[in-house]
Structures are given as C-alpha cells and as structure tokens.
Short mmCIF file of C-alpha atoms in Angstrom, two decimals:
data_model
loop_
_atom_site.label_atom_id
_atom_site.label_comp_id
_atom_site.label_asym_id
_atom_site.label_seq_id
_atom_site.Cartn_x
_atom_site.Cartn_y
_atom_site.Cartn_z
CA MET C 16 0.00 0.00 0.00
CA ALA C 17 2.92 2.34 0.71
CA GLY C 18 3.97 2.20 -2.92
CA ILE C 19 0.55 2.66 -4.46
CA ILE C 20 0.72 6.39 -5.11
CA PRO C 21 4.36 6.43 -6.25
CA ASN C 22 3.39 3.58 -8.59
CA LEU C 23 0.72 5.78 -10.18
CA PHE C 24 3.33 8.44 -10.89
CA LEU C 25 5.66 5.83 -12.38
CA SER C 26 2.83 4.54 -14.57
CA ASN C 27 2.01 8.05 -15.66
CA ALA C 28 5.63 8.79 -16.55
CA ALA C 29 5.88 5.53 -18.48
CA TRP C 30 2.64 6.28 -20.32
CA ALA C 31 3.74 9.83 -21.18
CA ALA C 32 7.09 8.55 -22.47
CA ALA C 33 5.44 5.84 -24.57
CA VAL C 34 2.94 8.27 -26.11
CA GLY C 35 5.64 10.85 -26.76
CA SER C 36 7.90 8.35 -28.46
CA ALA C 37 5.12 6.88 -30.63
CA ASP C 38 3.93 10.34 -31.66
CA PRO C 39 6.34 13.19 -30.81
CA ASP C 40 3.78 15.92 -31.64
CA PHE C 41 0.91 14.43 -29.68
CA PHE C 42 1.12 16.46 -26.47
CA LYS C 43 2.02 19.71 -28.21
CA GLN C 44 -1.06 19.38 -30.45
CA SER C 45 -3.23 18.28 -27.56
CA ALA C 46 -2.24 21.32 -25.50
CA GLN C 47 -3.47 23.68 -28.21
CA GLY C 48 -7.10 22.76 -27.79
CA GLN C 49 -9.71 20.06 -27.63
CA SER C 50 -12.32 19.21 -30.22
CA PRO C 51 -14.02 16.04 -29.05
CA ARG C 52 -17.07 14.98 -31.00
CA ILE C 53 -18.48 12.89 -28.20
CA LEU C 54 -19.88 13.63 -24.74
CA TRP C 55 -20.06 10.57 -22.49
CA LEU C 56 -22.51 10.61 -19.58
CA GLY C 57 -21.65 7.43 -17.74
CA CYS C 58 -21.40 5.81 -14.34
CA SER C 59 -18.53 6.44 -11.92
CA ASP C 60 -18.12 2.65 -11.64
CA SER C 61 -14.43 1.78 -11.90
CA ARG C 62 -15.18 -1.02 -14.35
CA VAL C 63 -16.59 1.33 -17.02
CA PRO C 64 -13.75 3.66 -18.06
CA GLU C 65 -14.93 5.21 -21.30
CA SER C 66 -11.53 5.66 -22.93
CA VAL C 67 -10.37 2.11 -22.26
CA ILE C 68 -13.52 0.29 -23.37
CA THR C 69 -13.77 2.28 -26.59
CA ALA C 70 -10.02 2.27 -27.28
CA SER C 71 -10.17 6.07 -27.49
CA ARG C 72 -7.33 8.53 -27.18
CA PRO C 73 -7.07 11.68 -25.07
CA GLY C 74 -9.05 14.30 -26.95
CA ASP C 75 -11.80 11.98 -28.17
CA ILE C 76 -14.40 12.01 -25.41
CA PHE C 77 -15.62 14.81 -23.11
CA THR C 78 -16.69 12.95 -19.99
CA HIS C 79 -19.00 13.20 -17.03
CA ARG C 80 -19.38 10.23 -14.70
CA ASN C 81 -21.67 10.10 -11.67
CA ILE C 82 -23.56 7.52 -9.57
CA ALA C 83 -25.76 5.53 -11.95
CA ASN C 84 -25.27 7.89 -14.91
CA GLN C 85 -28.11 10.23 -14.02
CA VAL C 86 -29.25 13.39 -15.80
CA HIS C 87 -31.27 15.37 -13.28
CA PRO C 88 -32.62 18.59 -14.86
CA ASP C 89 -31.89 20.62 -11.70
CA ASP C 90 -28.32 19.36 -11.28
CA ASP C 91 -25.94 22.26 -11.96
CA ASN C 92 -23.01 19.87 -12.27
CA VAL C 93 -24.31 17.79 -15.19
CA ILE C 94 -26.03 20.76 -16.84
CA SER C 95 -22.72 22.69 -16.79
CA VAL C 96 -21.00 19.75 -18.48
CA ILE C 97 -23.72 19.45 -21.14
CA THR C 98 -23.78 23.20 -21.75
CA PHE C 99 -20.00 23.39 -22.15
CA ALA C 100 -19.82 20.29 -24.35
CA VAL C 101 -22.71 21.24 -26.63
CA ALA C 102 -22.51 25.03 -26.82
CA ALA C 103 -18.77 25.68 -26.41
CA LEU C 104 -17.16 22.54 -27.85
CA GLY C 105 -19.85 21.60 -30.35
CA VAL C 106 -19.92 17.85 -29.65
CA GLU C 107 -22.00 15.91 -32.19
CA HIS C 108 -22.99 12.89 -30.13
CA ILE C 109 -24.06 12.52 -26.52
CA LEU C 110 -23.92 8.98 -25.11
CA VAL C 111 -25.85 8.08 -21.98
CA VAL C 112 -24.22 4.84 -20.88
CA GLY C 113 -25.65 2.59 -18.18
CA HIS C 114 -24.15 -0.76 -17.27
CA THR C 115 -25.04 -4.15 -15.83
CA ALA C 116 -24.33 -4.83 -12.15
CA CYS C 117 -24.71 -1.12 -11.36
CA GLY C 118 -24.55 -0.50 -7.60
CA GLY C 119 -26.82 2.53 -7.82
CA ALA C 120 -29.46 0.55 -9.74
CA MET C 121 -29.12 -2.26 -7.18
CA ALA C 122 -29.78 0.13 -4.32
CA CYS C 123 -32.93 1.35 -6.10
CA LEU C 124 -34.13 -2.17 -6.84
CA ASP C 125 -33.66 -3.08 -3.17
CA ALA C 126 -35.52 0.08 -2.12
CA ALA C 127 -38.39 -0.73 -4.49
CA ARG C 128 -38.61 -4.22 -2.97
CA GLY C 129 -39.13 -2.91 0.54
CA GLY C 130 -35.69 -1.68 1.53
CA GLU C 131 -34.63 1.91 2.08
CA LEU C 132 -32.24 4.21 0.34
CA PRO C 133 -29.35 5.35 2.52
CA PRO C 134 -29.76 8.74 4.20
CA GLY C 135 -27.51 11.57 3.06
CA PRO C 136 -26.52 12.70 -0.43
CA LEU C 137 -26.44 9.20 -1.93
CA GLY C 138 -30.08 8.54 -1.03
CA ARG C 139 -31.13 11.96 -2.31
CA TRP C 140 -29.28 11.41 -5.57
CA LEU C 141 -30.90 8.02 -6.16
CA THR C 142 -34.46 9.03 -5.22
CA PRO C 143 -35.63 9.74 -8.80
CA LEU C 144 -34.26 6.38 -9.99
CA ALA C 145 -35.85 4.58 -7.03
CA ASN C 146 -39.17 6.22 -7.91
CA LEU C 147 -38.79 5.12 -11.54
CA THR C 148 -37.94 1.58 -10.41
CA ARG C 149 -41.19 1.36 -8.45
CA THR C 150 -43.16 1.98 -11.65
CA LEU C 151 -41.56 -0.93 -13.51
CA ASP C 152 -43.18 -4.35 -13.85
CA LEU C 153 -40.48 -6.63 -12.46
CA GLU C 154 -42.85 -9.32 -11.17
CA GLY C 155 -41.31 -12.77 -11.13
CA LEU C 156 -38.05 -11.71 -12.76
CA PRO C 157 -34.82 -13.20 -11.38
CA TYR C 158 -32.56 -10.58 -9.81
CA PRO C 159 -30.03 -10.11 -12.66
CA GLU C 160 -32.80 -9.66 -15.23
CA ALA C 161 -34.76 -7.29 -12.99
CA LEU C 162 -31.58 -5.27 -12.50
CA THR C 163 -30.89 -5.07 -16.23
CA LYS C 164 -34.47 -3.91 -16.77
CA VAL C 165 -33.91 -1.14 -14.20
CA VAL C 166 -30.65 -0.15 -15.90
CA GLU C 167 -32.30 0.00 -19.33
CA ALA C 168 -35.35 1.94 -18.09
CA SER C 169 -32.99 4.36 -16.40
CA VAL C 170 -31.03 4.98 -19.61
CA VAL C 171 -34.30 5.60 -21.50
CA ALA C 172 -35.37 8.08 -18.79
CA GLN C 173 -32.00 9.90 -18.78
CA VAL C 174 -32.09 10.27 -22.57
CA LYS C 175 -35.56 11.78 -22.25
CA SER C 176 -34.37 14.13 -19.53
CA LEU C 177 -31.32 15.07 -21.59
CA VAL C 178 -33.18 16.01 -24.78
CA GLU C 179 -35.40 18.36 -22.75
CA THR C 180 -32.42 20.36 -21.42
CA GLU C 181 -31.84 23.89 -22.72
CA PRO C 182 -28.45 23.25 -24.36
CA VAL C 183 -29.79 20.33 -26.40
CA GLN C 184 -33.02 22.11 -27.37
CA THR C 185 -31.04 25.19 -28.40
CA ALA C 186 -28.51 23.17 -30.42
CA TRP C 187 -31.31 21.33 -32.24
CA LYS C 188 -32.59 24.63 -33.64
CA LYS C 189 -29.28 25.14 -35.43
CA ARG C 190 -27.51 21.84 -36.06
CA ASP C 191 -27.34 18.08 -35.88
CA LEU C 192 -26.74 16.59 -32.44
CA TRP C 193 -27.46 12.93 -31.74
CA VAL C 194 -28.35 11.55 -28.32
CA HIS C 195 -27.85 7.82 -27.81
CA GLY C 196 -28.71 5.39 -25.00
CA LEU C 197 -26.41 2.44 -24.38
CA VAL C 198 -25.82 -0.31 -21.83
CA TYR C 199 -22.32 -1.61 -21.19
CA GLU C 200 -22.34 -5.29 -20.34
CA LEU C 201 -19.67 -5.95 -17.73
CA GLU C 202 -19.88 -9.69 -18.34
CA THR C 203 -18.76 -9.42 -21.97
CA GLY C 204 -17.24 -5.96 -22.32
CA HIS C 205 -19.82 -5.21 -24.99
CA LEU C 206 -21.44 -1.79 -25.49
CA ARG C 207 -25.06 -2.37 -26.52
CA ASP C 208 -26.96 0.38 -28.32
CA LEU C 209 -30.58 0.49 -27.07
CA GLY C 210 -31.78 1.88 -30.39
CA ILE C 211 -33.41 4.97 -28.87
CA THR C 212 -31.28 7.56 -30.63
CA ARG C 213 -32.83 11.02 -30.79
CA GLY C 214 -31.93 13.84 -33.14
CA PRO C 215 -33.30 17.22 -34.14
CA ARG C 216 -35.93 15.77 -36.42
CA ALA C 217 -36.38 12.38 -34.75
CA MET Z 8 -23.53 14.27 -41.73
CA ALA Z 9 -21.84 11.08 -42.98
CA ASN Z 10 -18.76 11.95 -40.90
CA THR Z 11 -20.70 12.26 -37.64
CA VAL Z 12 -22.47 8.93 -38.08
CA LYS Z 13 -19.12 7.28 -38.71
CA THR Z 14 -17.71 8.70 -35.44
CA TYR Z 15 -20.39 6.99 -33.40
CA GLU Z 16 -20.24 3.73 -35.31
CA LYS Z 17 -16.44 3.75 -35.09
CA LEU Z 18 -16.73 3.97 -31.31
CA LEU Z 19 -18.97 0.91 -31.18
CA ALA Z 20 -16.66 -0.94 -33.56
CA GLU Z 21 -13.59 -0.13 -31.45
CA ASN Z 22 -15.41 -1.43 -28.39
CA SER Z 23 -16.10 -4.76 -30.11
CA ILE Z 24 -12.46 -5.14 -31.04
CA TRP Z 25 -11.28 -4.20 -27.55
CA ALA Z 26 -13.66 -6.67 -25.88
CA ALA Z 27 -12.66 -9.46 -28.27
CA ASN Z 28 -8.95 -8.85 -27.64
CA LYS Z 29 -9.46 -8.89 -23.89
CA VAL Z 30 -11.21 -12.25 -24.03
CA LYS Z 31 -8.45 -13.62 -26.26
CA GLU Z 32 -5.83 -12.59 -23.67
CA ASP Z 33 -7.86 -13.91 -20.74
CA PRO Z 34 -11.15 -15.77 -21.27
CA ASN Z 35 -12.24 -14.99 -17.69
CA TYR Z 36 -11.38 -11.30 -17.73
CA PHE Z 37 -14.94 -9.95 -17.80
CA LYS Z 38 -16.43 -12.64 -15.58
CA HIS Z 39 -14.04 -11.68 -12.79
CA LEU Z 40 -14.62 -7.97 -13.27
CA ALA Z 41 -18.39 -8.32 -13.20
CA GLU Z 42 -18.31 -9.86 -9.75
CA LEU Z 43 -17.09 -6.93 -7.70
CA GLN Z 44 -15.39 -3.62 -7.89
CA THR Z 45 -12.67 -2.83 -5.35
CA PRO Z 46 -10.94 0.30 -6.55
CA GLU Z 47 -8.47 1.90 -4.17
CA PHE Z 48 -8.86 5.37 -5.64
CA LEU Z 49 -11.55 7.95 -6.23
CA TRP Z 50 -10.56 10.33 -9.02
CA ILE Z 51 -12.21 13.75 -9.17
CA GLY Z 52 -11.06 15.21 -12.44
CA CYS Z 53 -11.99 17.59 -15.22
CA SER Z 54 -14.42 16.56 -17.95
CA ASP Z 55 -11.82 17.75 -20.48
CA SER Z 56 -11.47 15.11 -23.18
CA ARG Z 57 -7.69 15.28 -22.96
CA VAL Z 58 -7.54 14.05 -19.35
CA PRO Z 59 -9.01 10.54 -19.20
CA ALA Z 60 -8.14 9.12 -15.76
CA ASN Z 61 -7.32 5.55 -16.72
CA GLU Z 62 -5.31 6.39 -19.78
CA ILE Z 63 -2.95 8.85 -18.13
CA THR Z 64 -2.37 6.64 -15.09
CA ASN Z 65 -2.17 3.47 -17.17
CA THR Z 66 -4.77 1.80 -14.95
CA GLN Z 67 -7.19 -0.91 -15.91
CA PRO Z 68 -10.96 -1.25 -15.43
CA GLY Z 69 -11.63 -1.87 -11.76
CA GLU Z 70 -8.87 0.32 -10.37
CA ILE Z 71 -10.28 3.86 -10.20
CA PHE Z 72 -13.75 5.15 -9.32
CA VAL Z 73 -14.22 8.31 -11.35
CA HIS Z 74 -16.12 11.58 -11.18
CA ARG Z 75 -15.38 14.25 -13.78
CA ASN Z 76 -16.94 17.71 -14.01
CA VAL Z 77 -16.09 21.13 -15.44
CA ALA Z 78 -12.84 22.24 -13.74
CA ASN Z 79 -12.82 19.40 -11.18
CA LEU Z 80 -14.78 21.32 -8.54
CA VAL Z 81 -15.82 20.11 -5.09
CA ILE Z 82 -18.84 22.23 -4.20
CA HIS Z 83 -20.26 21.72 -0.73
CA THR Z 84 -23.89 21.72 -1.88
CA ASP Z 85 -23.33 19.54 -4.96
CA VAL Z 86 -25.33 16.37 -4.31
CA ASN Z 87 -23.95 14.85 -7.53
CA LEU Z 88 -20.34 14.93 -6.31
CA LEU Z 89 -21.26 14.30 -2.67
CA SER Z 90 -23.08 11.09 -3.61
CA VAL Z 91 -19.97 9.91 -5.47
CA LEU Z 92 -17.82 10.81 -2.48
CA GLU Z 93 -20.16 9.05 -0.05
CA TYR Z 94 -20.27 5.89 -2.15
CA ALA Z 95 -16.52 5.80 -2.72
CA VAL Z 96 -15.51 6.52 0.89
CA GLU Z 97 -18.22 4.66 2.84
CA TYR Z 98 -19.09 1.72 0.56
CA LEU Z 99 -16.04 1.11 -1.61
CA LYS Z 100 -13.75 2.26 1.21
CA VAL Z 101 -11.21 3.84 -1.13
CA LYS Z 102 -7.85 4.61 0.41
CA HIS Z 103 -7.09 7.67 -1.72
CA VAL Z 104 -9.09 10.54 -3.16
CA ILE Z 105 -7.36 12.44 -5.94
CA VAL Z 106 -8.44 15.85 -7.23
CA CYS Z 107 -6.72 16.22 -10.58
CA GLY Z 108 -6.79 19.52 -12.45
CA HIS Z 109 -4.86 20.32 -15.59
CA TYR Z 110 -3.04 23.24 -17.14
CA GLY Z 111 -4.92 24.85 -20.00
CA CYS Z 112 -8.28 24.23 -18.35
CA GLY Z 113 -11.11 25.99 -20.21
CA GLY Z 114 -13.11 26.37 -17.02
CA ILE Z 115 -10.24 28.17 -15.28
CA LYS Z 116 -9.65 30.44 -18.27
CA SER Z 117 -13.35 31.28 -18.56
CA ALA Z 118 -13.65 32.12 -14.87
CA MET Z 119 -10.78 34.57 -15.18
CA THR Z 120 -12.66 36.62 -17.77
CA ASN Z 121 -15.49 39.03 -17.10
CA HIS Z 122 -17.69 37.39 -19.71
CA ASP Z 123 -21.32 36.49 -18.97
CA TYR Z 124 -21.55 32.79 -19.73
CA LYS Z 125 -25.24 32.78 -18.78
CA GLN Z 126 -26.76 30.24 -16.42
CA VAL Z 127 -25.84 27.52 -15.51
CA LEU Z 128 -22.18 28.10 -16.33
CA ASN Z 129 -22.08 31.43 -14.49
CA MET Z 130 -23.17 29.64 -11.33
CA TRP Z 131 -20.66 26.86 -11.78
CA LEU Z 132 -17.66 29.01 -12.72
CA ARG Z 133 -18.35 31.46 -9.90
CA ASN Z 134 -16.71 28.92 -7.58
CA ILE Z 135 -13.40 29.42 -9.39
CA LYS Z 136 -13.73 33.20 -9.13
CA ASP Z 137 -13.98 32.73 -5.36
CA VAL Z 138 -10.67 30.82 -5.42
CA TYR Z 139 -9.10 33.73 -7.31
CA ARG Z 140 -10.34 36.19 -4.69
CA VAL Z 141 -8.83 34.17 -1.83
CA HIS Z 142 -5.43 34.20 -3.56
CA LYS Z 143 -5.77 37.60 -5.20
CA THR Z 144 -2.52 39.13 -3.99
CA GLU Z 145 -0.41 36.28 -5.33
CA LEU Z 146 -2.32 36.00 -8.62
CA ASP Z 147 -2.53 39.72 -9.40
CA ALA Z 148 1.27 39.90 -9.06
CA ILE Z 149 1.78 37.43 -11.95
CA THR Z 150 1.93 39.42 -15.16
CA ASP Z 151 2.19 36.59 -17.71
CA GLN Z 152 -1.37 35.48 -18.52
CA GLU Z 153 -0.52 31.83 -19.08
CA LYS Z 154 1.52 31.64 -15.88
CA LYS Z 155 -1.36 33.25 -14.01
CA GLU Z 156 -3.79 30.67 -15.38
CA ASP Z 157 -1.39 27.86 -14.48
CA ARG Z 158 -1.07 29.13 -10.93
CA LEU Z 159 -4.85 29.51 -10.53
CA CYS Z 160 -5.15 25.94 -11.77
CA GLU Z 161 -2.83 24.77 -8.97
CA LEU Z 162 -4.54 26.91 -6.32
CA ASN Z 163 -7.94 25.68 -7.49
CA VAL Z 164 -6.86 22.08 -6.97
CA LYS Z 165 -5.59 22.94 -3.49
CA GLU Z 166 -8.89 24.64 -2.60
CA GLN Z 167 -10.93 21.67 -3.82
CA VAL Z 168 -8.88 19.33 -1.62
CA LEU Z 169 -9.54 21.68 1.32
CA HIS Z 170 -13.26 21.53 0.43
CA LEU Z 171 -13.11 17.72 0.56
CA ALA Z 172 -11.60 17.88 4.05
CA LYS Z 173 -14.49 20.07 5.19
CA THR Z 174 -17.10 17.40 4.38
CA SER Z 175 -18.46 15.22 7.17
CA ILE Z 176 -17.94 12.26 4.81
CA ILE Z 177 -14.16 12.71 4.83
CA GLN Z 178 -13.98 13.74 8.49
CA ARG Z 179 -15.94 10.67 9.60
CA ALA Z 180 -13.64 8.33 7.68
CA TRP Z 181 -10.58 10.14 9.04
CA LYS Z 182 -11.84 9.86 12.60
CA HIS Z 183 -12.76 6.17 12.52
CA GLU Z 184 -10.46 4.67 9.91
CA GLN Z 185 -7.63 7.16 9.31
CA ARG Z 186 -8.33 7.05 5.59
CA PRO Z 187 -8.53 8.26 2.82
CA GLN Z 188 -5.49 10.29 1.95
CA LEU Z 189 -6.36 13.34 -0.16
CA HIS Z 190 -4.15 14.32 -3.08
CA GLY Z 191 -4.19 17.43 -5.26
CA TRP Z 192 -2.55 16.94 -8.64
CA VAL Z 193 -2.18 18.93 -11.83
CA TYR Z 194 -1.82 17.20 -15.20
CA GLY Z 195 0.27 18.89 -17.88
CA LEU Z 196 -1.28 18.75 -21.33
CA LYS Z 197 2.05 19.69 -22.90
CA ASP Z 198 4.02 16.76 -21.52
CA GLY Z 199 1.46 14.29 -20.20
CA LEU Z 200 2.96 14.37 -16.72
CA ILE Z 201 1.14 14.58 -13.39
CA LYS Z 202 2.49 17.00 -10.79
CA PRO Z 203 1.47 16.71 -7.11
CA VAL Z 204 0.70 20.12 -5.53
CA PHE Z 205 -1.07 19.45 -2.23
CA GLU Z 206 -1.76 16.62 0.22
CA MET Z 207 -3.93 16.08 3.27
CA ASP Z 208 -4.55 13.12 5.54
CA SER Z 209 -6.30 12.30 8.81
CA ASN Z 210 -3.64 14.24 10.74
CA SER Z 211 -4.08 17.44 8.75
CA PRO Z 212 -5.76 20.39 10.48
CA GLN Z 213 -8.79 22.09 8.98
CA GLU Z 214 -8.39 25.43 7.28
CA ASP Z 215 -10.33 26.89 10.22
CA PRO Z 216 -11.68 25.13 13.33
CA ILE Z 217 -15.24 26.21 12.39
CA TYR Z 218 -15.21 23.42 9.79
CA ASN Z 219 -14.48 20.70 12.33
CA TYR Z 220 -17.22 18.20 13.13
CA THR Z 221 -16.39 16.97 16.63
CA ASP Z 222 -19.29 14.60 17.34
CA LEU Z 223 -19.12 12.36 14.28
#
C-alpha cells in the first residue's frame, strides 16, 4: 500500500514517455485545444472507463461520470457539463451509458422491494431512480434480469431528460446533435446500443 | 452528416475489437470484473477530453472510481459529487481521493474573464472566481497570462482538496479509519505528466476550526 501512489506516478511517466515516443507531436497538439465529437454521460463505476472500453485517445471524449449515470434537470453539475460540451465545444454525439451490475441501480431495486435508500446525499441522488424503479413491472423476474431492466429503463429516462435540457433544445434549432442510450455489459465488455437515438428531427 | 455517423459507429466498432482482444488474452477477464469492484482510488477530475483518468495513469478497469466535471470542482452543496464521495468513501472504502486539475483548463480560463456565460455556467464558474479572490494578492502579481492561469489551476486544486476535508464524509472516515489520503494533482497537457501540488490526511488540520465536526 505504501507504494501505491508512487506507482501511479511511475505509470504516468511511463505512459507519457510511450505516447511521446510513438507520436512526438501528440502532447504539443493536444495542448493547443480540444475538439471532441463525443460527450459521455456514464457511471462512476471503476469497471466502465470510457476511454479504455472504446479504445479512445485523449481528446476523443468529453466525460461526465456520476452515480448511476443520471441526468437530473436541476443538477448544476451535469447541466454545466452538457452546456459546455454542446454550446462551447460543439460535440455531435451525446452517449448516456448505463451498465449491468450497477450498484446505484441495485440500491434502487432493493428500495423498491421494501428496503430503504441510505440517508444523506447518496439517497437523495438516487431518489428519482428509485421512484422510476417502483413503476416498472419486475414481477417474477430473477434478480439479474430485474436489474438489467432497471438499468435499461434508467437509460431511457436519462435520454428523455437530456433532450429536454436547454443546451440540447437550443442546439437542435441550429444543427445536428445525436443523443444515444447504451448499456455496457460488464460480463462481456460489450457496449449495446438500445436503439433509442434522438436527433433534431427524430 | 456522414462523418458524424461514422464517429459513433467507429466507437462501437472499437469497443467490439477491444472486448474481443481482452477475451483472447484472458477468457475470464470480464467474468471476474463483473463480480465486484474494489478500486483503491476515487478520481475527481476535469471533464476535459484530454484528461481521461485511466489512460494517463495506465490503470485498468476496476482500479479507479471516477467523477469528472467542469474544472474538477468540489462544491459543498453539490449532491452529484457528494453522492460519489459518499459511495466511494463509505461503501467502496477507497484509500485515496485524488483531485486532478490540468493546465490549459477551459473552465479556469473562462472564470478569469469578465464574460457572462449565462446560467448555468455562471453559477458553476463562480466557484473558481472565489478561489481567485482568496489568492488575489499572489495571482494579481503574476503578469504573464498563461503563468497566471497555471497558478490559478494549482490553487484551485488545493482549494478543492480543502473543500473535501471540510465534508463530514471525509472527516468521519478520518476519525474512525484514518483514511482516505487526499491528493491534489495537476496534469500537464504539454508533456502528459502529473504534478502533485497538495496533500492532506487524517492528521491534517482544517483550514479553520469552524469546519471541524467533533461529534461524528
């Protein structure tokens, strides 16, 4: 444990050296500006790092990750990210990415089945998802399938919430911007498109 | 239009290739990962596309729990961040929380202007203006604009670490378990290197005793 932080610095130095030697101009170019075409709204879960699972490079994906990949319309944090990404950077795609075995979704499923959300910020944050979970028909479903249904319903709801935000509505008056809902399957590493893509005319 | 569709499809295609390669290397890779997550770190970083946590620390899925927002801010009323902090510290029991800023941050630069970015960005960036005010004497004395931005970037990271220490979430974990350690880092876009600028742990005093919770 003593070496864990120094190891991170060593890894970083090794990574920087490897990148620099493979592409000597990479960092210089990168420092001049960013023009990502993608905004990723995903879960904080350590097993769903957007750049690794999409084999993307620094500069590709503007990223916000929170508990259970939520888009609450009154959350200044996520709205600031969306506003900056859409209005200032001009991203062309927004991906809402849920995932299987999501701890936040699990907490909501347990709450819907008679348990309680924890007190404090975590419980407050998950309340909308817990409320959504209570409306789902999960009768008779084994736990993993019920959980996946919660995850999928959540992604559908976040996409709906997202397209109603001011930055997206404003962008749609002027240009193309596509909003997608996906579920990352931890068991296979596969990113599954839910087929609910929304655009300015769709 | 054709270009934008290709970007999205390329992303999905890259994911398929990545997943297939992982399984080829280790058929049980995903099965093991799906069972549990036990990251030792919480990373609070900037949403900037050029600072992906795993990439720059060469860490694999499962190692870092991540929250990224505009200018890596820790705002005491932000339920979004606080829920991440609560989950990471109390459920995942991370040993380290890292606030990682970066030079050339658009949020920092924007906050230093007098431009009206409209809501909600005005509200969000105002927190950086408050950091400037606290360190005004030092910052006003720097005449080179880029050096001033770089220094505000470092001071912003330090302030966000101090904000973490003020939360009851961190103080409770410090009191009962002497963890996590808090680290303030700045990532250099020009060279890809991480520079540590500030540290706190369970022995560190609060910025002012008014922030202490004594009956946790």
